[in-house]
Amino acid sequence: MEHRSGCADRRFAVIGGGVSGMAAAYQLRRAGAQVELIERDTVLGGRLGLDRLGDRPVTMGAQLIGEKYFGFREFLADLGVDSYERYSIALARTVGDKLIMVDPTRYHAVMRYLSSVGSAREVAKFAYLVGKVRGDGRFLGSRYFATLGARSDHKPLSEHFGPGLSTVVRPMIRWMNGAEPDEVYLGTFGTNLGWFVERFYRMPGGVQLAVDEFARRVTVRTDARVEGIVVRGGQVSGLAISENGWPTREYDYDGVILATSAHDAADLVKPEFPELSELLAQVRYFPGAVAMVEYDRELFGPGAYGFSVEDDSPCSLAVAEGRTDRHIGRYMFHGRRARPAPSDAEFERWLDEAEQRALDHYGGGPVHRVHTLRRSWQAGYCAYLPYYGDFLSALDTALSECPGLTLAGDYLRGGALEGCYRAGVEAARRACALSTGQPTDQLGKGSL
Ligand SMILES: Cc1cc2nc3c(=O)[nH]c(=O)nc-3n(C[C@H](O)[C@H](O)[C@H](O)COP(=O)(O)OP(=O)(O)OC[C@H]3O[C@@H](n4cnc5c(N)ncnc54)[C@H](O)[C@@H]3O)c2cc1C
C-alpha cells in the first residue's frame, strides 16, 4: 500500500476518526509517513454512527453511497469491501386522498413531476443547475457555484424556487443539511443537486468491516481526546491529549490535521488561533436524530424501500433497512420541526408517531419492537453559509497564518461522504507538502 514520498520520515497526527480523518490518515500512511489518528469516542466512524442492533452491526448515520463516490468507493475497495445493494427512497406527497411517489434518483421522472407542479421558468432553472453538477459542481469550492453564490446569496434558496418545487427541494435540504429551504443558499446548492446525477447504494454488511481493516493498517488511538494544540515558535508542533480519562500529556508531531466538524475545530484552535476560530464558528450546523427498530414482522412493503414524510412531522423519512430487511425500520428526524435535539421522552414520542404513520401506510396488524436504537447529533448536518466561496477563501488565508496545521471536514468540500473523503485526501497532500517545505500553491487551487 505504501508509495514513499517526501514526507515519508515525518510524523503526523490526525484529529477525528470520521471519514474525513480516516481518508487523511490513510493517504499519509500510503505516502509512507508515520501517522496517528486520534478519536475521542471509543469507536471510529464519527457520523457514520457505527453501532449494533441486537447482534447486527448497523450504521446509524451515513449509509448511502453514491455510484459517483469514486474516491470513497476506491478507499472502501482497498479495505476489502466492494459489495453494494441498490437503494431508493421515494419522495411522497399526499394530494387529496392520493399518495404521489417520486424516485429522486430517476431524473426524467423528477423532471416530469416538477413540470406538473412548477413554472416552466423554475423547472428550466432547476434543470440547468443539475447540468452544472455533472463535473465538480457538486463539491463546495467549485468556481461555478462560488460565482453563482456571489450573485445570488442575498436571498435564501426558498426565494429562488416556488412552493411547487419544494416537494423535491425540501426533503433534499432536510436530509442533507438538516435545514429548511429558507436556511440555505444557491451558492451551496450544487452539493444537494449531486443527488440527481447519482444512484444510491448501501453496503448490506455495513462499513464496519472497512473500518476494522483500516484500524489494522493505521495507528489509531480511540478514547483519546485532544484538549489543545501545542504551538512553539509560531509553528504547530504537537498536541495535548487526554487518553482513557488520564491527565493530559503532550505529544510532538511534525504536522496536525484537524478533521472534525467546524465547531469542534473552532473550539480547539481558539486559544492559539482566534481569527481562524472565529471563522470556523460561523459555519452553520443543524441537529439530526435517527431511530432504528427491529420488529417481530415485516413492516415496510415492496417497491420503494421507504417514503419521506413531507408535512410538519419531525420525522422526515421512514425507510426499511434493505431489500431483505423489511422488518427493520430507520426513522430520521431533521428540519425545523425536529429542533432542538430531542430529550429521551420527546424522542420516544416522535418515534411512536412515526411508527404509527408507517403502520397506517403499510397496514398489516400490530407489530412489536424487538430491538430499538436511538441516536441524536447536536451538530449532525452542515448547512454552510451564504457567499461560501468568499468564506472558503477567507479560511484559506487565515489557515496560512497557522503553520503546521491543516483542516479537513464536511464544511470544505461538502457533507456527502465523497466530499469528506476528498477533503481528507487534500488535507493529507497539503500537510505533506507543508512538512517538506513545498509551496502549497503547487497543489492546485482549492486544495486548502
Ligand atoms: C444521520 C446522518 C445521516 C447521514 N447520511 C448520509 C448518507 O447517507 N450519505 C452521505 O454521503 N452522507 C450522509 N451524512 C453526512 C455524513 O455522515 C457526514 O458529513 C460525514 O460522516 C462527516 O464526516 P467527518 O469525518 O467530516 O466528521 P465526523 O464524522 O463528525 O468525524 C469527526 C470526528 O472527530 C472527533 N472529534 C471531535 N473533536 C475531537 C477531539 N477534541 N479529540 C478527538 N476527537 C475529536 C469526533 O468524535 C468525530 O468522530 C449523514 C449525516 C448524518 C448525521
Coordinates of N, CA and C in Angstrom, one line a residue, residues 277 280 319 353 398:
S277 N -10.5 30.5 14.5 CA -11.6 30.0 15.3 C -12.9 30.8 15.0
L280 N -14.4 29.6 11.7 CA -14.9 28.2 11.8 C -16.2 28.2 12.5
V319 N -37.8 4.5 6.5 CA -37.4 3.5 5.4 C -37.0 2.2 6.0
E353 N -45.0 8.2 17.0 CA -45.8 8.9 16.0 C -45.4 8.4 14.6
A398 N -6.7 32.6 6.5 CA -6.5 32.5 8.0 C -5.6 31.3 8.3

